[in-house]
């Protein structure tokens, strides 16, 4: 009986090895045109990837890559981008409205399912894209792994690991792959210079023993009378950003929790910032973006002062240091401006000379295919 | 062919126990009778090795150990008290299970024939391929009996097998047992509630009371007015049947009860 | 008269065998249809060329058949069969037709294991290992949970204890999962939820081979106990009376069921209802005698999950539903019918 069991086990193992070896797809990436010239790169996940030298069919799996690709491709966006994953109109109508001024975004194929992990990989294969852009945070998704296994040209960007430079490095990589190196170099250098200058001065400030401003940051994705989550995880995202810029964030240690209003009142924050975006089209949420006016932002912030008990006694409110900032600011090519705004909020005297709006206007004029409009940061000005 | 038990002890977690039971099960059919809670089921469970009991069991004067699984598997069949059966196994398959010890993935023609024979003997032909959950109480009981006897055990133990049967079926069942024990080398030990049936069919009777043997011996010797009054707290008249077996005519709840009896039964106004 | 009866039983056995053959044919049909369904168009000839003359097929067709559809279709069969037979044995040893392979807390434990692996991240490990961390964690926790239940069952040996311990495990791991949600970023959280939901998308041939190997070892072990299991379905008392060591049988079955379930879910997540519905259908078709019930459950489970897989790839009124949603949509009304009909 024991021998029979062992025999069965060996048979099973043998079968597994045979089956596993059977279906190996041809090595490397799917080559739609064997005669075409190819080049080898290393993506931001450290993978070696072979792509056609001339890339004409671009797919991204997340709608947020719109800004990055627009900056890299400029006028070539429409003819080269096939899909941005989910529907831009449904998920981010502020960007949709803005970029519809120059592109026909309705022509983009909707390939939904990144977050639910059920992208139709066969449909992706049918598209025969030259490159599929995926942010490295989605590396573990089964559909992404399957696309790699199929030999599809998946390339990983990394915007979030190092949020101050991630967008720039990703754009540089894409610039090289897509053939816009020169243009991108200039853009990235501009952004890097501004960002690095900022960070250097922050480091000097902190080294000299300056007192960190007490900060309360809240996500404004709900009406002012309801409390949104804060961000206290200093290893990534907003928690990391605020810490690096020298804030004393009262949410540290509380993850993405909604902070108890009493905690906020007791902390006596010097600076309060509400994160804004366009999570939906109609609710009374904190809005930031291409179609927001500074007056509207200020008015909305005023509603917080009215709605929140005890806020008018806080130093931040009394000194009019109540601000708003675009919640997705860091994935935009002009994120440096967002950082400048944030630095000014925390250290107004130190950075009095910096003019983020002027920098934005200059950057848009030089590098973005669209004209600047709207507001990506706001202040309460009663 | 005699089964002998000595010093049978078992204690439930709830505290109820049977102590130091010594009993002989000679003769073809032995009935175990006694009031509710006197330990009848417990005793038969011990004898059938269904629980962790202590004591000694002898068959034909040979000591049978509890660990002697082969003896039990080949020679002893136990039919527990039946409750509703929800399985959709067919009667045929259920009876086949009686041969569990020797069944393999392939059922041989010989095994099939044995099932056929038992089905015929117990007149279950009509329901042979019906699901066990579709049977009436009587049919189920017969089917389970078939399952118990197919392996031709030397010892057949039945715990209250007549519970769900009407009077006709009660007789049919016991007639069947009588026939089996007469024709084959089999002893049957049956826990019964009906004293008259016990008197009529059993060669020997064991009377249980409060976890101990009150009396045992031939039916005629054991089933007496005094015994029934003492054990069941009932008054009765005893007659004799044509075969000389006792026939009990019950009068009612006893007027005078011993103190021991009063503990078991509430005093009722007569 | 005797000979005539004999013929009748033979015919019963023959009928059952024919049912199995019929189920197998249905499965083959489902497998074929699964291989032919998908976003790319594939002709029958393309399919056969790719399968049997691999060198002759174009690269694209080869990839679709071997990398996307075949692993998916095979996993549907294997995981479906595994979940079905595991559910069926759970129902047998617990004598409860509402039991499922997840009764021992396996589903939440597996989800927790997967969640833990996603949270810990894999930056320290090599890429090959990264692919298998989640399934390994899921498997280990699934098995761990059922071993805990088994241990509890050893202390107090009865069915109710096992069922209650399983429920406790479910609560424990679901609770732990909730605690997790405080500490993880939203992205990871979504990943965790999606994993629990279940999906065949990521299946690979190697994973298929592993599940197949486990089934190849475990199912014969189940078949060996066919008659004892059939006796157990007649009730614990009857089985014991027939000389079956019920607690030993339960233990052995629990281990086998746990291993089969754990390996079925560790790659694809916890797809529900197959383990509940397939045994019911198999029982209706072929009865409870385990020599036939086991193969029937395997086949019905494979058919159900394959059919669900086909449906999940076919747009219904323009929408494609995830496979877990489809099994739920079939399973929930089924469950209601089962509850209403339940005699026990």
GROMACS .gro file of N, CA, C and O in nm, chain A residues 74-112:
model
  156
   74UNK      N    1   0.222   6.529  -2.587
   74UNK     CA    2   0.176   6.655  -2.648
   74UNK      C    3   0.072   6.630  -2.755
   74UNK      O    4  -0.029   6.564  -2.731
   75UNK      N    5   0.097   6.680  -2.874
   75UNK     CA    6  -0.002   6.669  -2.981
   75UNK      C    7  -0.015   6.527  -3.033
   75UNK      O    8  -0.113   6.495  -3.101
   76UNK      N    9   0.084   6.443  -3.008
   76UNK     CA   10   0.080   6.306  -3.059
   76UNK      C   11  -0.011   6.215  -2.978
   76UNK      O   12  -0.032   6.100  -3.013
   77UNK      N   13  -0.066   6.271  -2.870
   77UNK     CA   14  -0.148   6.189  -2.779
   77UNK      C   15  -0.259   6.117  -2.853
   77UNK      O   16  -0.276   5.996  -2.844
   78UNK      N   17  -0.337   6.194  -2.929
   78UNK     CA   18  -0.457   6.137  -2.991
   78UNK      C   19  -0.426   6.023  -3.084
   78UNK      O   20  -0.496   5.923  -3.088
   79UNK      N   21  -0.315   6.037  -3.160
   79UNK     CA   22  -0.295   5.931  -3.259
   79UNK      C   23  -0.223   5.810  -3.201
   79UNK      O   24  -0.223   5.703  -3.261
   80UNK      N   25  -0.164   5.826  -3.082
   80UNK     CA   26  -0.087   5.713  -3.032
   80UNK      C   27  -0.151   5.639  -2.913
   80UNK      O   28  -0.122   5.521  -2.890
   81UNK      N   29  -0.235   5.708  -2.838
   81UNK     CA   30  -0.290   5.642  -2.719
   81UNK      C   31  -0.421   5.572  -2.754
   81UNK      O   32  -0.514   5.634  -2.805
   82UNK      N   33  -0.426   5.441  -2.728
   82UNK     CA   34  -0.546   5.363  -2.761
   82UNK      C   35  -0.641   5.355  -2.643
   82UNK      O   36  -0.762   5.358  -2.659
   83UNK      N   37  -0.585   5.337  -2.524
   83UNK     CA   38  -0.672   5.319  -2.408
   83UNK      C   39  -0.605   5.371  -2.282
   83UNK      O   40  -0.482   5.363  -2.268
   84UNK      N   41  -0.689   5.425  -2.191
   84UNK     CA   42  -0.637   5.466  -2.060
   84UNK      C   43  -0.701   5.384  -1.950
   84UNK      O   44  -0.720   5.431  -1.838
   85UNK      N   45  -0.738   5.261  -1.982
   85UNK     CA   46  -0.800   5.177  -1.880
   85UNK      C   47  -0.945   5.217  -1.861
   85UNK      O   48  -1.023   5.216  -1.954
   86UNK      N   49  -0.980   5.257  -1.739
   86UNK     CA   50  -1.117   5.295  -1.709
   86UNK      C   51  -1.158   5.422  -1.781
   86UNK      O   52  -1.076   5.492  -1.838
   87UNK      N   53  -1.285   5.453  -1.777
   87UNK     CA   54  -1.335   5.571  -1.846
   87UNK      C   55  -1.292   5.698  -1.773
   87UNK      O   56  -1.316   5.714  -1.654
   88UNK      N   57  -1.224   5.789  -1.847
   88UNK     CA   58  -1.178   5.913  -1.783
   88UNK      C   59  -1.299   5.997  -1.744
   88UNK      O   60  -1.303   6.058  -1.638
   89UNK      N   61  -1.399   5.999  -1.830
   89UNK     CA   62  -1.515   6.081  -1.802
   89UNK      C   63  -1.582   6.040  -1.672
   89UNK      O   64  -1.620   6.122  -1.590
   90UNK      N   65  -1.594   5.907  -1.653
   90UNK     CA   66  -1.663   5.860  -1.532
   90UNK      C   67  -1.580   5.883  -1.407
   90UNK      O   68  -1.632   5.911  -1.301
   91UNK      N   69  -1.448   5.866  -1.419
   91UNK     CA   70  -1.367   5.864  -1.298
   91UNK      C   71  -1.307   6.000  -1.262
   91UNK      O   72  -1.273   6.024  -1.148
   92UNK      N   73  -1.288   6.088  -1.358
   92UNK     CA   74  -1.217   6.213  -1.330
   92UNK      C   75  -1.264   6.317  -1.430
   92UNK      O   76  -1.194   6.353  -1.524
   93UNK      N   77  -1.385   6.372  -1.410
   93UNK     CA   78  -1.442   6.455  -1.516
   93UNK      C   79  -1.375   6.592  -1.525
   93UNK      O   80  -1.384   6.657  -1.627
   94UNK      N   81  -1.303   6.631  -1.419
   94UNK     CA   82  -1.231   6.759  -1.425
   94UNK      C   83  -1.122   6.751  -1.533
   94UNK      O   84  -1.113   6.835  -1.622
   95UNK      N   85  -1.042   6.646  -1.524
   95UNK     CA   86  -0.939   6.625  -1.625
   95UNK      C   87  -1.002   6.598  -1.761
   95UNK      O   88  -0.951   6.642  -1.865
   96UNK      N   89  -1.112   6.526  -1.758
   96UNK     CA   90  -1.180   6.492  -1.883
   96UNK      C   91  -1.222   6.620  -1.956
   96UNK      O   92  -1.196   6.639  -2.075
   97UNK      N   93  -1.283   6.710  -1.880
   97UNK     CA   94  -1.332   6.835  -1.940
   97UNK      C   95  -1.215   6.917  -1.997
   97UNK      O   96  -1.221   6.969  -2.107
   98UNK      N   97  -1.108   6.923  -1.916
   98UNK     CA   98  -0.995   7.005  -1.957
   98UNK      C   99  -0.928   6.951  -2.082
   98UNK      O  100  -0.904   7.023  -2.179
   99UNK      N  101  -0.900   6.822  -2.080
   99UNK     CA  102  -0.825   6.767  -2.192
   99UNK      C  103  -0.914   6.745  -2.314
   99UNK      O  104  -0.863   6.728  -2.425
  100UNK      N  105  -1.045   6.747  -2.294
  100UNK     CA  106  -1.134   6.739  -2.411
  100UNK      C  107  -1.123   6.863  -2.496
  100UNK      O  108  -1.167   6.863  -2.610
  101UNK      N  109  -1.064   6.969  -2.439
  101UNK     CA  110  -1.045   7.090  -2.519
  101UNK      C  111  -0.946   7.066  -2.632
  101UNK      O  112  -0.950   7.133  -2.734
  102UNK      N  113  -0.854   6.971  -2.609
  102UNK     CA  114  -0.755   6.949  -2.714
  102UNK      C  115  -0.756   6.808  -2.771
  102UNK      O  116  -0.705   6.783  -2.881
  103UNK      N  117  -0.811   6.713  -2.696
  103UNK     CA  118  -0.815   6.576  -2.746
  103UNK      C  119  -0.960   6.528  -2.753
  103UNK      O  120  -1.044   6.574  -2.677
  104UNK      N  121  -0.986   6.431  -2.841
  104UNK     CA  122  -1.116   6.366  -2.839
  104UNK      C  123  -1.103   6.240  -2.754
  104UNK      O  124  -1.066   6.133  -2.802
  105UNK      N  125  -1.134   6.257  -2.627
  105UNK     CA  126  -1.113   6.145  -2.535
  105UNK      C  127  -1.215   6.034  -2.554
  105UNK      O  128  -1.197   5.923  -2.506
  106UNK      N  129  -1.323   6.065  -2.625
  106UNK     CA  130  -1.424   5.960  -2.644
  106UNK      C  131  -1.374   5.851  -2.736
  106UNK      O  132  -1.432   5.744  -2.743
  107UNK      N  133  -1.266   5.879  -2.809
  107UNK     CA  134  -1.214   5.775  -2.900
  107UNK      C  135  -1.138   5.667  -2.825
  107UNK      O  136  -1.111   5.561  -2.881
  108UNK      N  137  -1.104   5.696  -2.699
  108UNK     CA  138  -1.026   5.599  -2.624
  108UNK      C  139  -1.109   5.476  -2.592
  108UNK      O  140  -1.226   5.488  -2.554
  109UNK      N  141  -1.047   5.359  -2.606
  109UNK     CA  142  -1.114   5.234  -2.570
  109UNK      C  143  -1.118   5.221  -2.418
  109UNK      O  144  -1.017   5.244  -2.352
  110UNK      N  145  -1.234   5.185  -2.366
  110UNK     CA  146  -1.242   5.162  -2.222
  110UNK      C  147  -1.206   5.017  -2.193
  110UNK      O  148  -1.273   4.925  -2.239
  111UNK      N  149  -1.098   4.995  -2.120
  111UNK     CA  150  -1.058   4.858  -2.082
  111UNK      C  151  -1.059   4.853  -1.930
  111UNK      O  152  -0.957   4.865  -1.865
  112UNK      N  153  -1.178   4.837  -1.877
  112UNK     CA  154  -1.195   4.844  -1.732
  112UNK      C  155  -1.138   4.724  -1.659
  112UNK      O  156  -1.112   4.620  -1.719
   0.00000   0.00000   0.00000
